[in-house]
Coordinates of C-alpha atoms and ligand atoms in Angstrom, one line a residue:
X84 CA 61.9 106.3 119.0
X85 CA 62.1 108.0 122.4
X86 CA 61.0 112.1 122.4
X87 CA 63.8 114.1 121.5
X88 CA 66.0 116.4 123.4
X89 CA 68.2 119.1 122.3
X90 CA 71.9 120.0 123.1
X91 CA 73.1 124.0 123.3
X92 CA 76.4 123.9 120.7
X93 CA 78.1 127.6 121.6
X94 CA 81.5 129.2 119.3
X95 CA 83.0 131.5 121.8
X96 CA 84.7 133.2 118.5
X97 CA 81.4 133.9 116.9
X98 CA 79.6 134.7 119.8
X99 CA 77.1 132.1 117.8
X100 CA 75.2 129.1 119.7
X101 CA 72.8 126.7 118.1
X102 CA 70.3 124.3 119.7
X103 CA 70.1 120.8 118.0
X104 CA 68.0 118.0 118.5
X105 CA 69.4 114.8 119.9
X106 CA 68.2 111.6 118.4
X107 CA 67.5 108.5 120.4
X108 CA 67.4 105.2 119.6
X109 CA 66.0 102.2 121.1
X110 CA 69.6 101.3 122.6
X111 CA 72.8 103.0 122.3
X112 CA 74.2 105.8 122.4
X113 CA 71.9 109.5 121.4
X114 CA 73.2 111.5 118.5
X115 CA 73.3 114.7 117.8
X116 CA 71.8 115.9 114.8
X117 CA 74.0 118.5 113.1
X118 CA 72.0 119.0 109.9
X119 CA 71.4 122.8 110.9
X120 CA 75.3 123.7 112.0
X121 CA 76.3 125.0 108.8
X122 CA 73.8 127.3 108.4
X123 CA 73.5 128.5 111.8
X124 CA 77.5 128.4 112.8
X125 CA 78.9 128.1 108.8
X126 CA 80.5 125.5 110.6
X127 CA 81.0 121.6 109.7
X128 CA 82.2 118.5 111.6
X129 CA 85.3 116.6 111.1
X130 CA 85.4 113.3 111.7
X131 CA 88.4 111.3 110.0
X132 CA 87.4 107.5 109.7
X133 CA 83.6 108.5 110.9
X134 CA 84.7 107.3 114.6
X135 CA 82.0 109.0 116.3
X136 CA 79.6 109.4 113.0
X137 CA 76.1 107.9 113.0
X138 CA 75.6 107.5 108.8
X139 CA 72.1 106.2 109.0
X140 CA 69.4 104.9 111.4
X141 CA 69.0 101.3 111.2
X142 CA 67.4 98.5 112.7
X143 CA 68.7 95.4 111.4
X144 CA 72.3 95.1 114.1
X145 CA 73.4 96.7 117.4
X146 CA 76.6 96.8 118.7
X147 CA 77.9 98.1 121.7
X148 CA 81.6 98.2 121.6
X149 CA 82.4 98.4 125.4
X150 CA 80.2 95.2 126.4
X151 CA 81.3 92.8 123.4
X152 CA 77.4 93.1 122.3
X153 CA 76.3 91.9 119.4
X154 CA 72.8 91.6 118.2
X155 CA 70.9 90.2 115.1
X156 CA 67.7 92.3 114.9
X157 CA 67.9 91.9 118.5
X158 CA 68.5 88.7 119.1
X159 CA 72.1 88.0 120.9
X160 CA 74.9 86.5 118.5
X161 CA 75.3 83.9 121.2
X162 CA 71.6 82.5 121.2
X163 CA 71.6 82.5 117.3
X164 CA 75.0 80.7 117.2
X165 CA 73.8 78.2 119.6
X166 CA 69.8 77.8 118.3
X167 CA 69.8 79.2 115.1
X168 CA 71.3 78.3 111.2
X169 CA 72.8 80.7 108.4
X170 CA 69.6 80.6 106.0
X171 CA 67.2 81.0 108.6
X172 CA 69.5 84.2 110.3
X173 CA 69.4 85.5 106.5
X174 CA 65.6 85.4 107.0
X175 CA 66.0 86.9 110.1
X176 CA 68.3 89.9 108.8
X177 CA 66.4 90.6 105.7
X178 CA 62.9 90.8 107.0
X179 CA 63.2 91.7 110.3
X180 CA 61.6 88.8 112.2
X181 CA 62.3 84.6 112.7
X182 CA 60.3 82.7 110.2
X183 CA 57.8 80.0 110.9
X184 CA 58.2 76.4 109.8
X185 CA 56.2 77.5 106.2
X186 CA 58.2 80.9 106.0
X187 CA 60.9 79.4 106.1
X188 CA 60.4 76.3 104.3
X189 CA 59.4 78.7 101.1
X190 CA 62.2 81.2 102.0
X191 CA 64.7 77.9 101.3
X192 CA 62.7 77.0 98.3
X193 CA 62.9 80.1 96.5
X194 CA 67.1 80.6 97.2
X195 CA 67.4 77.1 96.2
X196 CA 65.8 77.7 93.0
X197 CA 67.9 81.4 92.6
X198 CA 71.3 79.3 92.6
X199 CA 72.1 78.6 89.1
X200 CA 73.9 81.3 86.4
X201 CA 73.6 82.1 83.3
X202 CA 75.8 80.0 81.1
X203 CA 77.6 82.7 79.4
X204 CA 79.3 82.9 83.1
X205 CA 81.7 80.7 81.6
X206 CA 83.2 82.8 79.1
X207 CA 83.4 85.5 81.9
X208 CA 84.7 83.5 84.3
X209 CA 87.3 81.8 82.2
X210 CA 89.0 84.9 81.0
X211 CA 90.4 85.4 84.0
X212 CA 93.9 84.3 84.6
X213 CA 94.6 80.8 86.5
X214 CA 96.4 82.3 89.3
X215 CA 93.6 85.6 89.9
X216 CA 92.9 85.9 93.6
X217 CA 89.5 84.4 94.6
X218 CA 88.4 88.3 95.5
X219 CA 89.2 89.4 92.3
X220 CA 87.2 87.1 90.7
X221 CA 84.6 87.3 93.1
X222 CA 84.7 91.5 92.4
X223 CA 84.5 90.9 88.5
X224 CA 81.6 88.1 88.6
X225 CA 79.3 89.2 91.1
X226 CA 79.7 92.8 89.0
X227 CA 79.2 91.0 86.1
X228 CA 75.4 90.5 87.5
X229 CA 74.5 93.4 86.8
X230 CA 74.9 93.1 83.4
X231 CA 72.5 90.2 83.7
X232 CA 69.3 92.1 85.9
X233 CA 69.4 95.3 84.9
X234 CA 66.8 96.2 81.9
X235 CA 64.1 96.2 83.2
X236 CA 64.8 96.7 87.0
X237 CA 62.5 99.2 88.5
X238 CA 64.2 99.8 92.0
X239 CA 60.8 101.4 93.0
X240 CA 59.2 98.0 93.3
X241 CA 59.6 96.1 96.4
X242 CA 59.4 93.0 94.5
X243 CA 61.9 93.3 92.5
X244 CA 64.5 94.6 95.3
X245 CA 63.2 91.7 97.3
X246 CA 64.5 89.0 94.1
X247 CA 67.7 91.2 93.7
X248 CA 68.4 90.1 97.1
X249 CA 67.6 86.4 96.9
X250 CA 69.4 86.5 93.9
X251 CA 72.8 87.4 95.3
X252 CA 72.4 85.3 98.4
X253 CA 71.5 82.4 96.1
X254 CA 74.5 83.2 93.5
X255 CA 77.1 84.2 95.6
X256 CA 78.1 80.6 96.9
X257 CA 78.0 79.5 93.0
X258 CA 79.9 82.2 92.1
X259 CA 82.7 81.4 94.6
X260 CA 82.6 78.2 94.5
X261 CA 83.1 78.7 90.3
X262 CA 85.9 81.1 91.4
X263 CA 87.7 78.2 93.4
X264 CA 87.6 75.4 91.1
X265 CA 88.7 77.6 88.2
X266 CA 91.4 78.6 89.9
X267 CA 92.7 74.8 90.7
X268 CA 91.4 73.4 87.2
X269 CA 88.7 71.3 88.4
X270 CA 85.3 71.6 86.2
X271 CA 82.4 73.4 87.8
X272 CA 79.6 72.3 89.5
X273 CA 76.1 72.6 89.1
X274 CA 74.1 73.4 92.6
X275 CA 72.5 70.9 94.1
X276 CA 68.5 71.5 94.7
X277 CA 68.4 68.7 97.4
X278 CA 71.2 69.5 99.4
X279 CA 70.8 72.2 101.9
X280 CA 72.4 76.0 101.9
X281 CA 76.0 75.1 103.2
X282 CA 76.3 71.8 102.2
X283 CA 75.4 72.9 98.7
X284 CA 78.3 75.3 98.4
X285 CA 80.7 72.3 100.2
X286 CA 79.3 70.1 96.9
X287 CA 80.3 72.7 94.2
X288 CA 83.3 73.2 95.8
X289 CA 84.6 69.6 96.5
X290 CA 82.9 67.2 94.5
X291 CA 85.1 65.3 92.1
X292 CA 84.0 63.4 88.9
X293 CA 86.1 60.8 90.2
X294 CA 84.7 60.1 93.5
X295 CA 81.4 61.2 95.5
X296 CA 81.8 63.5 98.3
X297 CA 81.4 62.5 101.7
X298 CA 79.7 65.3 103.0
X299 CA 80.6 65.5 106.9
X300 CA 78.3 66.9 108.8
X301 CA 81.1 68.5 111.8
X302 CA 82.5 70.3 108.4
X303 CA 78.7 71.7 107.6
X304 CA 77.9 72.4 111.1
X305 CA 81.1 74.9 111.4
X306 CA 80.7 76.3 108.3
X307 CA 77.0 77.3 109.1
X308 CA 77.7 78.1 112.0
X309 CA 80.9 80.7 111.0
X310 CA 78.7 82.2 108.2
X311 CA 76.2 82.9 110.8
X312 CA 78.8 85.0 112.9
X313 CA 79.9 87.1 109.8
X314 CA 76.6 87.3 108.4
X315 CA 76.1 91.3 109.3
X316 CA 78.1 94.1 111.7
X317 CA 76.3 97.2 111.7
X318 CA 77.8 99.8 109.2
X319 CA 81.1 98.4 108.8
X320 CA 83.4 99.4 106.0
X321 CA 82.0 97.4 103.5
X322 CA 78.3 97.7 104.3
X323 CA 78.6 101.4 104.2
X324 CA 79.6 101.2 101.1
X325 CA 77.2 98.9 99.8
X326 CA 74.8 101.8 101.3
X327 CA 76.7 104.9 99.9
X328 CA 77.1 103.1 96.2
X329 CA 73.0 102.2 97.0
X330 CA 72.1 106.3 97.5
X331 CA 72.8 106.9 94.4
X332 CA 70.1 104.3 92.6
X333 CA 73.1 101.9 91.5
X334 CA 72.4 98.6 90.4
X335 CA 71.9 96.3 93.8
X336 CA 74.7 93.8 91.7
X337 CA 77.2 96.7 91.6
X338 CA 76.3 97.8 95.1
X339 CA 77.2 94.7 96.8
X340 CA 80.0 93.8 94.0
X341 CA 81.6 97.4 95.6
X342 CA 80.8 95.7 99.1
X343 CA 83.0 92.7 98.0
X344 CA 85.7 95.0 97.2
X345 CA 85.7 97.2 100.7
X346 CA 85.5 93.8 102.4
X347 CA 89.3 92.4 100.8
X348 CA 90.8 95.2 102.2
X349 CA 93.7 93.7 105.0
X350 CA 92.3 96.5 107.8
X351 CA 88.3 94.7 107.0
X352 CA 87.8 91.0 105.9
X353 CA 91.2 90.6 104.2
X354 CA 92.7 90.2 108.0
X355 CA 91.1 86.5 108.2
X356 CA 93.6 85.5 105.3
X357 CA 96.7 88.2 106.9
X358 CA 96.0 86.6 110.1
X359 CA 97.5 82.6 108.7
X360 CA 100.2 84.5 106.7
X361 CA 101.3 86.2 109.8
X362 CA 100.8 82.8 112.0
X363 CA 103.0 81.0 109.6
X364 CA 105.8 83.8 109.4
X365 CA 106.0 83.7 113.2
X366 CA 106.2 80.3 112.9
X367 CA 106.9 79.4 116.3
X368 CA 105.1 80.0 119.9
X369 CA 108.6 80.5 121.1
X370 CA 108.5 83.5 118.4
X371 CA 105.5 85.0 119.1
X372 CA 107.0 87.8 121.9
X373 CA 108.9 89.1 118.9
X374 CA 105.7 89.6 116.7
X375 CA 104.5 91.4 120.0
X376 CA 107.6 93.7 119.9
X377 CA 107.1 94.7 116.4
X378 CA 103.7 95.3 116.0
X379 CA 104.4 97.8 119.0
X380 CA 107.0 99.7 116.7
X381 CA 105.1 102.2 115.0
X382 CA 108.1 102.0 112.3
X383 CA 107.7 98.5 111.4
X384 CA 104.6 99.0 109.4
X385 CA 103.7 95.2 111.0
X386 CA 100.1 95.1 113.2
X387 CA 98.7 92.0 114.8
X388 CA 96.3 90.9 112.2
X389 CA 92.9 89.6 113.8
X390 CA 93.6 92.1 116.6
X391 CA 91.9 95.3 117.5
X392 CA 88.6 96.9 116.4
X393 CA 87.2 100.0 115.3
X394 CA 84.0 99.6 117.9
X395 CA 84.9 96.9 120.4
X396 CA 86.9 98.2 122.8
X397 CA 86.4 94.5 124.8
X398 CA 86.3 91.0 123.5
X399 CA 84.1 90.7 120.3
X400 CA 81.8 87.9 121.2
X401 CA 82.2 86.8 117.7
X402 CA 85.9 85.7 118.6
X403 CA 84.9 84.3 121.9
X404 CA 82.4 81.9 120.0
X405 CA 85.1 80.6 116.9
X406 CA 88.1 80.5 119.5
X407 CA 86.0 78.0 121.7
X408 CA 84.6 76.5 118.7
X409 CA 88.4 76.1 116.9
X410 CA 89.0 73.5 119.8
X411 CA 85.9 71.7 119.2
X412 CA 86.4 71.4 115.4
X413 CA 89.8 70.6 115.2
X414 CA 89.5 67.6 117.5
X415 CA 86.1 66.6 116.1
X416 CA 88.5 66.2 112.6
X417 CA 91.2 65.1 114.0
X418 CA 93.5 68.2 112.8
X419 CA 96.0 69.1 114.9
X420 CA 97.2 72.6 113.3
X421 CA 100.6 74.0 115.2
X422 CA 99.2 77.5 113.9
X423 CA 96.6 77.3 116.8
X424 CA 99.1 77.0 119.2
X425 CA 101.0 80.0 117.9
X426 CA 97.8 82.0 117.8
X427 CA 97.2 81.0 121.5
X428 CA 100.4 82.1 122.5
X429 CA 100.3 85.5 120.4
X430 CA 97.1 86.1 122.3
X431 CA 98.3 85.3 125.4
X432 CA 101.2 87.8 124.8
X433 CA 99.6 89.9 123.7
X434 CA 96.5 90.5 126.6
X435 CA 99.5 90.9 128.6
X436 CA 101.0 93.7 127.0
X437 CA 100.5 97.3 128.3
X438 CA 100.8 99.0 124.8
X439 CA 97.3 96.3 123.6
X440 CA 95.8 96.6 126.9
X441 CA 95.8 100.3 127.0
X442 CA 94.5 100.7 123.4
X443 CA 92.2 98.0 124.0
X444 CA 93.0 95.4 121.8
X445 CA 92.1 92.4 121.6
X446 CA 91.4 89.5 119.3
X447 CA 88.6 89.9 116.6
X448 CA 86.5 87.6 114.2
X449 CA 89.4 87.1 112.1
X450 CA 92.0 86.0 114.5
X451 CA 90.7 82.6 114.9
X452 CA 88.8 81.5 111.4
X453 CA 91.1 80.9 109.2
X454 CA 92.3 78.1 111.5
X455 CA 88.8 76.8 111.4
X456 CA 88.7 77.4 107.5
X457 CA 92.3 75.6 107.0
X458 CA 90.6 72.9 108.9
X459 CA 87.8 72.7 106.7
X460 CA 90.3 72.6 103.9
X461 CA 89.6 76.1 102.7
X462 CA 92.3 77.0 100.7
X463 CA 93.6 80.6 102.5
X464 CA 93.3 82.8 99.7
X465 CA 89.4 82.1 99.7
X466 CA 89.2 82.9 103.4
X467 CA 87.7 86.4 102.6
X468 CA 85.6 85.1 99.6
X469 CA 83.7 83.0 103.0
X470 CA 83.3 86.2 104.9
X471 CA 81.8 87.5 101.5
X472 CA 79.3 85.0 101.3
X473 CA 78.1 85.3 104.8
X474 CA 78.1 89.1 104.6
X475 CA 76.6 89.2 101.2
X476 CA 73.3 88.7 103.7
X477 CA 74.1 91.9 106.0
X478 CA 74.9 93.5 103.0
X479 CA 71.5 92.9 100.7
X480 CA 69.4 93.5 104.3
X481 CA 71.4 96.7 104.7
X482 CA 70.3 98.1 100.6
X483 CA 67.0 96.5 100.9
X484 CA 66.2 98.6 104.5
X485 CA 67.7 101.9 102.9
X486 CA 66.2 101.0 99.4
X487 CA 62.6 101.2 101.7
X488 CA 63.5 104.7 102.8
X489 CA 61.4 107.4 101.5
X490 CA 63.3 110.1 102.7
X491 CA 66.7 108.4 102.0
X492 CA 69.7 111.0 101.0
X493 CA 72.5 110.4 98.0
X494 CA 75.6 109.8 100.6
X495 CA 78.1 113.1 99.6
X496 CA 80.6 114.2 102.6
X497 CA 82.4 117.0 102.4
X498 CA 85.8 117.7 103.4
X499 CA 88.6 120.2 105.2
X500 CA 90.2 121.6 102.3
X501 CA 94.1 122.0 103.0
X502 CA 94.8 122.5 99.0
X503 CA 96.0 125.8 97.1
X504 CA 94.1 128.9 97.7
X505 CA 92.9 130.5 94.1
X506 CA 96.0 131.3 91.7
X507 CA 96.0 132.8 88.3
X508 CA 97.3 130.1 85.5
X509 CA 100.6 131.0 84.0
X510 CA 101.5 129.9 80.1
X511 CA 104.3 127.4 80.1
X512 CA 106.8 129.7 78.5
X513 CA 106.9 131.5 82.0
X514 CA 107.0 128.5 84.2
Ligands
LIG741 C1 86.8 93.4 110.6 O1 84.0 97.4 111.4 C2 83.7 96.2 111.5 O2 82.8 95.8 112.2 C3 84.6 95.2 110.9 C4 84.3 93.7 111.1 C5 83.0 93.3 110.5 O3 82.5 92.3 111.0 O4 82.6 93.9 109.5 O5 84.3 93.5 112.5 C6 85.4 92.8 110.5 O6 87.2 94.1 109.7 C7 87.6 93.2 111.8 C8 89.0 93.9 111.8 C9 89.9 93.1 111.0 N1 91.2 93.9 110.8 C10 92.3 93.5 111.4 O7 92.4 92.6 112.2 C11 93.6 94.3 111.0 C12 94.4 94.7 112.3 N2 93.6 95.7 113.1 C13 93.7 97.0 112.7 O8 94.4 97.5 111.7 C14 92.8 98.0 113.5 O9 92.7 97.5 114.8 C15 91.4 98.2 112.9 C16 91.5 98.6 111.5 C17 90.6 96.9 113.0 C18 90.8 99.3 113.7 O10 91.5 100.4 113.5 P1 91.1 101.8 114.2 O11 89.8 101.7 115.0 O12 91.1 102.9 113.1 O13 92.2 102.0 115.2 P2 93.6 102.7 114.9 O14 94.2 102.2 113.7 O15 93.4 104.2 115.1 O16 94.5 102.1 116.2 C19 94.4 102.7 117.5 C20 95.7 102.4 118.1 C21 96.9 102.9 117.2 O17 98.0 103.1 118.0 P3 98.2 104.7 118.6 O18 98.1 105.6 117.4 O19 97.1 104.9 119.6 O20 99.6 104.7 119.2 O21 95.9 101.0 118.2 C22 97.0 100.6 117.4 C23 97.2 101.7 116.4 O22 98.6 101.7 115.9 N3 96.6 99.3 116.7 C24 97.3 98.2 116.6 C25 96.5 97.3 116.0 N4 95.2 97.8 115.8 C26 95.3 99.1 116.3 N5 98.6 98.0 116.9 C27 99.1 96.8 116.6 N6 98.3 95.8 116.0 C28 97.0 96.0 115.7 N7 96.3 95.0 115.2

């Protein structure tokens, strides 16, 4: 960390000024530490959405927003997508550094051997209604792990924050997989020890005990390869709130079940599955200048989903990779999906467009995979229950690297209150 500086805040009003330090870190943007403004101004901040709010220091992903960066513990998303696979990245993201051949040969071991759940699962599982979207169930199960590893848990031994974590990125593709094939009837699936990471969750998801699958290896290969792209993103929504539920000491199963739930959200991972409804209800390329018209409208309540970003303000390299990548897959299977047209045209329109080129929109990791996962034959309503298992790894590297803090803060804003100023209460006879 480079030495720090300090800025001169001033409050004409007051007459008050107040020097505080600026923090550097090893790229990016300096911040300015305002711990000591409310004593020395009575003064906070406001900053609605934490636009310009720096909510921990971290070293696990750096983005920089106007470039289209993205790196992995510093390793560029592009050389990782290319070199790289999804378990060895999760090595990567949780301890900091690329494993060897034997660090990562036990890493695999030891997740393979994490993947099975408790039987009573079942009982959970099947209380749920048929129709329950996957993300609900995915909410209430991985929850429900907690109630599994918790006597007994002491959060202040590395060890056992270190299995919490290989736990859930072992569990998680059970769990959805379970989710899945409850929701079309089919009977679960035992993991498969001998299969590897991704083509172990294609087995419990596909397999038939009519027929065995045909694992294709174009299908793995993009799967492993989109899990690596969504694998972490800095303090996004729903890894700030795996980290604010964390502060408090929560259960690591509750933290990252409270993750799952930030991430359906339609503004965060719920746009991959908004993004083939809104393909579909366009319909047409021929319709797409219309979409572009009313997602202008501030009235119509309708935004390009897959479109726009809280930090990149250029093309987010995660995009670039899976739209170059839809091409490949698609003819590799043989699918030829008219929504890829529409989506070309839509962004074609849109790039074009004064009102997204001004705000600096443009097409994000969820305008283009849920073409990719409907070619994969992922049914759209578990689109977001992918992104969960890929992030599931950002989000346990995010708790475990807080969980390590020693001077780690519970997370409590504050707030501008706009409320009634104090009133005397008035019995009901006079009201
Ligand atoms: C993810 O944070 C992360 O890193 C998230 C993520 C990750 O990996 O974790 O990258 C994954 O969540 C990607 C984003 C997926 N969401 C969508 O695709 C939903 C559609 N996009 C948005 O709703 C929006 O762009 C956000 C939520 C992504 C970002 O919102 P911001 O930064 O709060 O921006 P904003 O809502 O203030 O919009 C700025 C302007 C507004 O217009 P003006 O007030 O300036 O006139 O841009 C407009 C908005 O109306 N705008 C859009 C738009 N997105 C923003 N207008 C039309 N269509 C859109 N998609």
């Amino acid at each position: 960390m480079s030495e720090a500086q300090n800025v001169l805040l001033s409050d004409p009003a007051s007459g008050k000024s107040v020097e505080l330090p600026l923090i550097h870190g090893s790229v990016g943007p300096a911040c300015i530490d305002i711990a000591a403004l409310p004593k020395a101004t009575g003064h906070f901040t406001y900053d609605q959405g934490f636009i310009a709010t720096a909510s921990c220091k971290s070293a696990i992903t750096y983005i920089d927003g106007d470039a289209g960066v993205l790196m992995y513990r510093g390793y560029p998303i592009e050389q990782l997508a290319q070199h790289s696979n999804f378990l060895e990245v999760a090595y990567l993201l949780m301890n900091g550094e690329l494993p060897n051949a034997a660090q990562f040969a036990a890493f695999d071991h030891e997740v393979a051997h994490h993947t099975m759940m408790h039987e009573a699962f079942r009982t959970f599982l099947f209380g749920f209604r048929h129709d329950a979207h996957p993300m609900a169930m995915l909410t209430g199960m991985i929850g429900s792990l907690a109630a599994f590893y918790h006597h007994g848990l002491d959060l202040e031994d590395p060890d056992m924050r270190r299995l919490a974590a290989i736990r859930l990125i072992a569990k998680v593709p059970t769990i959805a997989a379970a989710c899945y094939r409850y929701s079309i009837g089919w009977p679960l699936r035992y993991p498969r020890n001998n299969l590897e990471y991704v083509d172990r969750f294609l087995h419990m998801m596909f397999e038939v005990p009519s027929e065995p699958l045909q694992l294709n290896p174009v299908v793995a290969k993009a799967l492993d390869l989109l899990f690596i792209l969504h694998a972490d993103h800095e303090q996004n929504a729903s890894t700030s709130t795996v980290r604010l539920v964390g502060s408090t000491g929560a259960n690591p199963y509750a933290c990252v079940a409270a993750g799952v739930a930030a991430l359906w959200g339609p503004a965060h991972g719920g746009a991959n599955e908004a993004v083939l409804r809104m393909l579909a209800e366009i319909g047409r390329p021929q319709d797409v200048g219309k979409a572009v018209e009313r997602a202008k409208d501030k009235n119509s309540g309708f935004r390009l989903m897959g479109f726009g970003h809280r930090v990149y303000k250029n093309f987010d390299p995660r995009a670039t990779i899976i739209r170059q990548m839809t091409h490949k897959v698609l003819a590799e299977l043989g699918v030829n999906d008219p929504m890829l047209e529409v989506a070309l045209k839509l962004e074609e329109a849109a790039l074009k467009d004064e009102y997204f080129v001004s705000r600096k929109l443009y097409p994000n990791v969820d305008f283009y995979s849920g073409i990719i996962y409907k070619a994969l034959g992922i049914p759209t309503e578990m689109f977001t229950v992918m992104f969960a298992i890929a992030r599931t790894v950002g989000w346990v590297s995010h708790w475990l690297e807080q969980s390590a803090e020693h001077d780690s803060k519970i997370g409590r804003p504050r707030q501008v209150y706009v409320g009634a100023t104090k009133r005397d209460f008035t019995p009901i006879a006079s009201r």
